[in-house]
mmCIF file of C-alpha atoms in Angstrom:
data_model
loop_
_atom_site.group_PDB
_atom_site.id
_atom_site.type_symbol
_atom_site.label_atom_id
_atom_site.label_comp_id
_atom_site.label_asym_id
_atom_site.label_seq_id
_atom_site.Cartn_x
_atom_site.Cartn_y
_atom_site.Cartn_z
ATOM 1 C CA MET A 1 -18.146 -8.963 3.300
ATOM 2 C CA ASP A 2 -21.366 -10.534 2.000
ATOM 3 C CA TYR A 3 -21.913 -11.973 5.496
ATOM 4 C CA LEU A 4 -21.516 -8.695 7.357
ATOM 5 C CA PRO A 5 -24.740 -7.349 8.875
ATOM 6 C CA GLU A 6 -26.957 -4.860 7.131
ATOM 7 C CA ILE A 7 -27.040 -1.370 8.611
ATOM 8 C CA ASP A 8 -29.066 1.735 7.878
ATOM 9 C CA LEU A 9 -26.627 4.037 6.100
ATOM 10 C CA SER A 10 -28.944 7.004 6.540
ATOM 11 C CA ASN A 11 -27.891 7.026 10.206
ATOM 12 C CA VAL A 12 -24.161 6.763 9.446
ATOM 13 C CA ALA A 13 -22.161 9.863 8.567
ATOM 14 C CA THR A 14 -20.148 9.407 5.381
ATOM 15 C CA PRO A 15 -16.441 10.014 6.142
ATOM 16 C CA SER A 16 -15.066 13.202 4.630
ATOM 17 C CA TYR A 17 -11.563 13.092 3.188
ATOM 18 C CA THR A 18 -9.365 15.694 1.527
ATOM 19 C CA PRO A 19 -7.523 14.706 -1.682
ATOM 20 C CA ALA A 20 -3.871 13.942 -1.008
ATOM 21 C CA PHE A 21 -0.788 15.148 -2.858
ATOM 22 C CA SER A 22 -0.800 13.386 -6.227
ATOM 23 C CA LEU A 23 2.355 12.511 -8.149
ATOM 24 C CA GLU A 24 0.401 12.730 -11.401
ATOM 25 C CA LYS A 25 -1.836 15.741 -10.794
ATOM 26 C CA ASP A 26 0.355 17.819 -8.454
ATOM 27 C CA ALA A 27 3.959 16.747 -9.160
ATOM 28 C CA GLY A 28 3.303 16.709 -12.898
ATOM 29 C CA PHE A 29 4.366 13.131 -13.559
ATOM 30 C CA HIS A 30 3.398 11.713 -16.954
ATOM 31 C CA THR A 31 0.812 8.948 -16.729
ATOM 32 C CA ALA A 32 1.861 5.641 -18.294
ATOM 33 C CA ASP A 33 0.803 2.009 -18.384
ATOM 34 C CA LEU A 34 1.490 0.111 -15.176
ATOM 35 C CA ASN A 35 5.123 -1.003 -14.903
ATOM 36 C CA LEU A 36 6.957 -2.930 -12.187
ATOM 37 C CA MET A 37 10.419 -3.102 -10.650
ATOM 38 C CA ASP A 38 11.397 -6.194 -8.637
ATOM 39 C CA ILE A 39 14.009 -5.459 -5.955
ATOM 40 C CA GLU A 40 15.600 -7.986 -3.589
ATOM 41 C CA ILE A 41 17.147 -6.750 -0.344
ATOM 42 C CA SER A 42 18.924 -8.464 2.508
ATOM 43 C CA GLU A 43 16.514 -9.285 5.317
ATOM 44 C CA ALA A 44 19.326 -9.152 7.886
ATOM 45 C CA ASP A 45 20.387 -5.669 6.756
ATOM 46 C CA PHE A 46 16.828 -4.410 6.634
ATOM 47 C CA LEU A 47 15.696 -5.865 9.971
ATOM 48 C CA LYS A 48 18.776 -4.438 11.670
ATOM 49 C CA TYR A 49 17.768 -1.035 10.320
ATOM 50 C CA THR A 50 14.073 -1.350 11.208
ATOM 51 C CA SER A 51 14.774 -2.701 14.712
ATOM 52 C CA ALA A 52 17.176 0.123 15.460
ATOM 53 C CA ASN A 53 14.454 2.633 14.588
ATOM 54 C CA ASP A 54 11.369 0.965 16.147
ATOM 55 C CA ALA A 55 9.788 0.100 12.792
ATOM 56 C CA SER A 56 8.303 -2.939 11.087
ATOM 57 C CA PRO A 57 9.273 -3.758 7.475
ATOM 58 C CA GLY A 58 5.956 -2.459 6.137
ATOM 59 C CA THR A 59 5.834 0.780 8.106
ATOM 60 C CA MET A 60 9.497 1.439 7.297
ATOM 61 C CA ILE A 61 8.862 1.181 3.542
ATOM 62 C CA ALA A 62 5.822 3.441 3.973
ATOM 63 C CA LEU A 63 7.840 6.057 5.873
ATOM 64 C CA LEU A 64 10.711 5.954 3.371
ATOM 65 C CA ASN A 65 8.215 6.608 0.568
ATOM 66 C CA ALA A 66 6.774 9.572 2.452
ATOM 67 C CA ARG A 67 10.205 11.019 3.247
ATOM 68 C CA VAL A 68 11.426 10.643 -0.340
ATOM 69 C CA ILE A 69 8.346 12.373 -1.753
ATOM 70 C CA ASP A 70 8.566 15.117 0.871
ATOM 71 C CA SER A 71 12.248 15.754 0.109
ATOM 72 C CA LEU A 72 11.514 16.057 -3.624
ATOM 73 C CA TYR A 73 8.373 18.188 -3.255
ATOM 74 C CA PRO A 74 8.645 20.121 0.023
ATOM 75 C CA ASP A 75 6.425 23.011 -1.115
ATOM 76 C CA ARG A 76 2.963 21.479 -1.398
ATOM 77 C CA ASP A 77 -0.591 22.630 -0.917
ATOM 78 C CA LYS A 78 -1.735 19.065 -0.197
ATOM 79 C CA LYS A 79 -0.567 16.556 2.380
ATOM 80 C CA ILE A 80 1.316 13.344 1.703
ATOM 81 C CA MET A 81 -0.974 10.477 2.665
ATOM 82 C CA GLY A 82 0.105 6.854 2.629
ATOM 83 C CA SER A 83 -2.123 3.803 2.501
ATOM 84 C CA TYR A 84 -0.767 0.818 4.421
ATOM 85 C CA ILE A 85 -2.785 -2.257 3.463
ATOM 86 C CA ILE A 86 -3.567 -4.687 6.297
ATOM 87 C CA ASN A 87 -5.097 -8.158 6.434
ATOM 88 C CA ALA A 88 -8.650 -7.745 7.767
ATOM 89 C CA ARG A 89 -9.490 -11.457 8.013
ATOM 90 C CA PRO A 90 -8.763 -11.815 11.757
ATOM 91 C CA MET A 91 -10.853 -8.735 12.574
ATOM 92 C CA LEU A 92 -13.830 -10.203 10.710
ATOM 93 C CA GLY A 93 -13.517 -13.700 12.185
ATOM 94 C CA ALA A 94 -12.634 -15.087 8.743
ATOM 95 C CA SER A 95 -8.969 -15.936 9.145
ATOM 96 C CA ILE A 96 -8.903 -18.743 6.546
ATOM 97 C CA THR A 97 -11.025 -17.195 3.802
ATOM 98 C CA HIS A 98 -9.412 -17.231 0.355
ATOM 99 C CA HIS A 99 -11.186 -14.029 -0.638
ATOM 100 C CA ASN A 100 -9.335 -10.741 -0.916
ATOM 101 C CA CYS A 101 -10.068 -9.250 2.495
ATOM 102 C CA VAL A 102 -8.060 -6.147 3.300
ATOM 103 C CA SER A 103 -8.426 -2.786 4.969
ATOM 104 C CA THR A 104 -6.171 0.257 4.984
ATOM 105 C CA VAL A 105 -4.306 2.340 7.538
ATOM 106 C CA PHE A 106 -4.034 6.076 6.802
ATOM 107 C CA LEU A 107 -0.444 7.278 7.308
ATOM 108 C CA ASP A 108 -0.179 11.043 6.939
ATOM 109 C CA TYR A 109 3.194 12.782 6.837
ATOM 110 C CA SER A 110 2.394 16.025 8.575
ATOM 111 C CA ASP A 111 4.728 18.906 9.395
ATOM 112 C CA LYS A 112 4.654 17.756 13.020
ATOM 113 C CA ILE A 113 5.869 14.287 12.040
ATOM 114 C CA ARG A 114 8.431 15.714 9.598
ATOM 115 C CA ASN A 115 10.063 17.684 12.438
ATOM 116 C CA MET A 116 10.482 14.608 14.651
ATOM 117 C CA PRO A 117 13.683 12.528 14.801
ATOM 118 C CA PHE A 118 13.621 9.593 12.385
ATOM 119 C CA ASP A 119 13.148 6.906 15.049
ATOM 120 C CA ARG A 120 10.236 8.865 16.518
ATOM 121 C CA GLN A 121 8.645 9.048 13.070
ATOM 122 C CA CYS A 122 8.895 5.259 12.883
ATOM 123 C CA THR A 123 7.242 4.930 16.288
ATOM 124 C CA VAL A 124 4.389 7.204 15.188
ATOM 125 C CA TYR A 125 3.749 5.122 12.066
ATOM 126 C CA ARG A 126 3.734 1.910 14.100
ATOM 127 C CA GLY A 127 1.339 3.512 16.569
ATOM 128 C CA LYS A 128 -1.007 4.667 13.823
ATOM 129 C CA THR A 129 -0.984 1.139 12.402
ATOM 130 C CA PHE A 130 -1.727 -0.401 15.791
ATOM 131 C CA ILE A 131 -4.616 1.960 16.547
ATOM 132 C CA GLN A 132 -6.203 1.677 13.105
ATOM 133 C CA SER A 133 -5.896 -2.140 13.152
ATOM 134 C CA ASP A 134 -8.202 -2.407 16.171
ATOM 135 C CA SER A 135 -10.751 -5.170 15.525
ATOM 136 C CA GLU A 136 -13.835 -3.082 16.296
ATOM 137 C CA ARG A 137 -12.604 -0.217 14.149
ATOM 138 C CA VAL A 138 -11.807 -2.441 11.162
ATOM 139 C CA ALA A 139 -15.044 -4.432 11.472
ATOM 140 C CA GLY A 140 -17.026 -1.183 11.589
ATOM 141 C CA ALA A 141 -15.297 0.231 8.527
ATOM 142 C CA MET A 142 -15.707 -2.998 6.580
ATOM 143 C CA THR A 143 -19.385 -3.229 7.534
ATOM 144 C CA PHE A 144 -19.901 0.311 6.244
ATOM 145 C CA SER A 145 -18.101 -0.593 3.000
ATOM 146 C CA ALA A 146 -20.137 -3.765 2.549
ATOM 147 C CA ASN A 147 -23.398 -1.874 2.906
ATOM 148 C CA ARG A 148 -22.227 0.927 0.638
ATOM 149 C CA ASN A 149 -21.305 -1.652 -2.008
ATOM 150 C CA ARG A 150 -24.752 -3.261 -1.753
ATOM 151 C CA LEU A 151 -26.359 0.140 -2.161
ATOM 152 C CA MET A 152 -24.206 0.864 -5.214
ATOM 153 C CA LEU A 153 -25.133 -2.477 -6.768
ATOM 154 C CA ASP A 154 -28.826 -1.912 -6.150
ATOM 155 C CA SER A 155 -28.668 1.597 -7.626
ATOM 156 C CA ALA A 156 -27.230 0.328 -10.926
ATOM 157 C CA PRO A 157 -29.591 -2.157 -12.600
ATOM 158 C CA THR A 158 -27.512 -2.942 -15.708
ATOM 159 C CA LEU A 159 -24.004 -4.358 -15.917
ATOM 160 C CA ALA A 160 -22.765 -1.241 -17.729
ATOM 161 C CA GLU A 161 -24.137 0.973 -14.954
ATOM 162 C CA LYS A 162 -22.502 -1.228 -12.305
ATOM 163 C CA TYR A 163 -19.143 -0.853 -14.087
ATOM 164 C CA ASP A 164 -19.616 2.907 -14.159
ATOM 165 C CA VAL A 165 -20.589 3.382 -10.521
ATOM 166 C CA PHE A 166 -17.741 1.240 -9.193
ATOM 167 C CA ALA A 167 -15.198 2.782 -11.577
ATOM 168 C CA ARG A 168 -16.097 6.241 -10.273
ATOM 169 C CA SER A 169 -15.817 5.006 -6.693
ATOM 170 C CA LEU A 170 -12.383 3.458 -7.263
ATOM 171 C CA SER A 171 -11.108 6.530 -9.107
ATOM 172 C CA GLY A 172 -12.233 8.746 -6.256
ATOM 173 C CA GLY A 173 -10.613 6.460 -3.693
ATOM 174 C CA ARG A 174 -7.245 6.706 -5.428
ATOM 175 C CA LEU A 175 -7.271 10.464 -4.861
ATOM 176 C CA LEU A 176 -7.043 9.890 -1.104
ATOM 177 C CA PHE A 177 -3.493 8.502 -1.191
ATOM 178 C CA THR A 178 -0.122 9.641 -2.502
ATOM 179 C CA TYR A 179 1.260 6.101 -2.357
ATOM 180 C CA MET A 180 0.359 2.625 -1.083
ATOM 181 C CA VAL A 181 2.324 -0.137 0.678
ATOM 182 C CA SER A 182 1.195 -3.739 1.145
ATOM 183 C CA TYR A 183 3.180 -6.226 3.229
ATOM 184 C CA VAL A 184 2.298 -9.872 2.608
ATOM 185 C CA GLY A 185 4.300 -10.807 5.681
ATOM 186 C CA LYS A 186 7.063 -13.271 6.496
ATOM 187 C CA TRP A 187 6.740 -16.733 4.964
ATOM 188 C CA LYS A 188 5.375 -19.144 7.606
ATOM 189 C CA TYR A 189 5.903 -22.614 6.145
ATOM 190 C CA LYS A 190 9.498 -23.574 6.940
ATOM 191 C CA ALA A 191 9.296 -27.012 5.306
ATOM 192 C CA VAL A 192 9.193 -25.521 1.813
ATOM 193 C CA GLU A 193 11.031 -22.249 2.395
ATOM 194 C CA GLU A 194 14.344 -23.561 1.045
ATOM 195 C CA TYR A 195 12.695 -24.314 -2.308
ATOM 196 C CA ILE A 196 11.506 -20.748 -2.879
ATOM 197 C CA SER A 197 14.047 -18.854 -4.955
ATOM 198 C CA GLU A 198 11.976 -15.684 -5.468
ATOM 199 C CA PHE A 199 8.659 -14.311 -4.179
ATOM 200 C CA TRP A 200 7.278 -11.362 -6.149
ATOM 201 C CA THR A 201 3.830 -9.889 -5.613
ATOM 202 C CA HIS A 202 2.505 -8.393 -8.848
ATOM 203 C CA VAL A 203 -0.983 -6.904 -8.854
ATOM 204 C CA PRO A 204 -3.025 -5.942 -11.932
ATOM 205 C CA SER A 205 -4.490 -2.722 -10.576
ATOM 206 C CA ALA A 206 -2.788 -0.221 -8.345
ATOM 207 C CA ASN A 207 -2.533 3.344 -7.196
ATOM 208 C CA ALA A 208 -0.038 5.552 -9.061
ATOM 209 C CA LEU A 209 2.662 4.263 -6.674
ATOM 210 C CA LEU A 210 2.364 0.925 -4.851
ATOM 211 C CA THR A 211 5.064 -1.146 -3.154
ATOM 212 C CA GLU A 212 4.348 -4.808 -2.405
ATOM 213 C CA VAL A 213 6.564 -6.425 0.241
ATOM 214 C CA ALA A 214 7.202 -10.113 1.024
ATOM 215 C CA ALA A 215 9.862 -11.917 3.084
ATOM 216 C CA VAL A 216 11.162 -15.470 2.647
ATOM 217 C CA GLY A 217 14.465 -17.310 2.943
ATOM 218 C CA GLY A 218 16.428 -14.479 4.519
ATOM 219 C CA ARG A 219 15.481 -12.016 1.795
ATOM 220 C CA ILE A 220 12.873 -9.320 1.357
ATOM 221 C CA PHE A 221 11.255 -8.931 -2.041
ATOM 222 C CA LEU A 222 9.897 -5.525 -3.042
ATOM 223 C CA THR A 223 7.848 -4.937 -6.157
ATOM 224 C CA VAL A 224 7.328 -1.251 -6.886
ATOM 225 C CA HIS A 225 4.350 -0.588 -9.163
ATOM 226 C CA GLN A 226 3.995 2.796 -10.827
ATOM 227 C CA ARG A 227 1.684 4.370 -13.385
ATOM 228 C CA PHE A 228 3.988 7.168 -14.524
ATOM 229 C CA GLU A 229 7.092 7.465 -16.679
ATOM 230 C CA GLU A 230 9.480 9.183 -14.271
ATOM 231 C CA ASP A 231 11.975 7.074 -12.251
ATOM 232 C CA ILE A 232 12.852 9.746 -9.685
ATOM 233 C CA ILE A 233 10.843 8.214 -6.811
ATOM 234 C CA ILE A 234 12.158 4.691 -7.169
ATOM 235 C CA GLN A 235 15.749 5.855 -7.699
ATOM 236 C CA SER A 236 15.509 8.037 -4.604
ATOM 237 C CA LEU A 237 14.181 5.068 -2.630
ATOM 238 C CA LEU A 238 17.108 2.928 -3.777
ATOM 239 C CA ASP A 239 19.510 5.749 -2.823
ATOM 240 C CA GLU A 240 17.917 5.805 0.635
ATOM 241 C CA LEU A 241 18.500 2.065 1.066
ATOM 242 C CA LYS A 242 22.131 2.392 -0.048
ATOM 243 C CA ARG A 243 22.722 5.381 2.219
ATOM 244 C CA ASN A 244 21.630 3.315 5.218
ATOM 245 C CA GLY A 245 23.785 0.286 4.434
ATOM 246 C CA ILE A 246 21.017 -1.912 3.042
ATOM 247 C CA SER A 247 22.247 -3.981 0.104
ATOM 248 C CA TYR A 248 19.824 -4.583 -2.754
ATOM 249 C CA LYS A 249 19.603 -6.128 -6.202
ATOM 250 C CA VAL A 250 17.252 -5.042 -8.986
ATOM 251 C CA HIS A 251 15.981 -8.190 -10.711
ATOM 252 C CA LYS A 252 13.860 -6.717 -13.480
ATOM 253 C CA HIS A 253 11.958 -3.663 -14.657
ATOM 254 C CA ILE A 254 9.002 -4.745 -16.789
ATOM 255 C CA PRO A 255 5.463 -3.854 -17.873
ATOM 256 C CA ALA A 256 2.718 -5.393 -15.743
ATOM 257 C CA ASP A 257 2.637 -9.137 -16.439
ATOM 258 C CA ASN A 258 -0.590 -10.300 -14.785
ATOM 259 C CA ALA A 259 -2.896 -12.604 -16.703
ATOM 260 C CA HIS A 260 -5.766 -10.791 -18.400
ATOM 261 C CA PHE A 261 -9.269 -12.046 -17.704
ATOM 262 C CA PRO A 262 -11.737 -10.450 -20.148
ATOM 263 C CA SER A 263 -15.230 -9.654 -18.952
ATOM 264 C CA PRO A 264 -17.898 -12.260 -19.780
#
């Protein structure tokens, strides 16, 4: 993002977003330290299910999250909004960069979508992902973000002030989404695939509910991250998999285990 062009933000309207339904603030879940559940599912079972309903693995997990939350909390004043994380490297012409380079697709679960047949809901989520992954759209959004970040850095002269301004920005951003889903994608390097016994994606910072998805060796590996005590969402998701004939195995349920890097 450091190489994206500078733009005059005074001529760019700041997007306006409404806070989404929050599992902590609106469903009354009890905030806790980040904990993880690693779940292995059969790729053959899951792809049969997604293909039959016009979904990709990532959009299917996103839709199942939305449907589970909607079924548990149907009477809401706020909308369920999902964040589907996408790889923005190709859109920025930086396909081999090692830097974290992602954008997000907004997946709302409106009353109109709720009333559609399930396969049509899947099609809508795929369509939203396709439209919001357009190169010009992503490049424009990332350019805006890069310039906003520069402005925030310049407005905070000390390190403590920089921490504060970015912390407030991140906290505000988390209010936009009820849940997040990130799909690493299917493993591409066949020569070493047989040597990979497990592939878990654990992240140190997450929304209240985040599901990381990876696929390798005929299996799909889900890691559900949550910052609340209640297990009702994850148990409902597992029930949904079972109900649709998708076998799964829970490997472990642990506190976050990422390495800690203290500030300089």
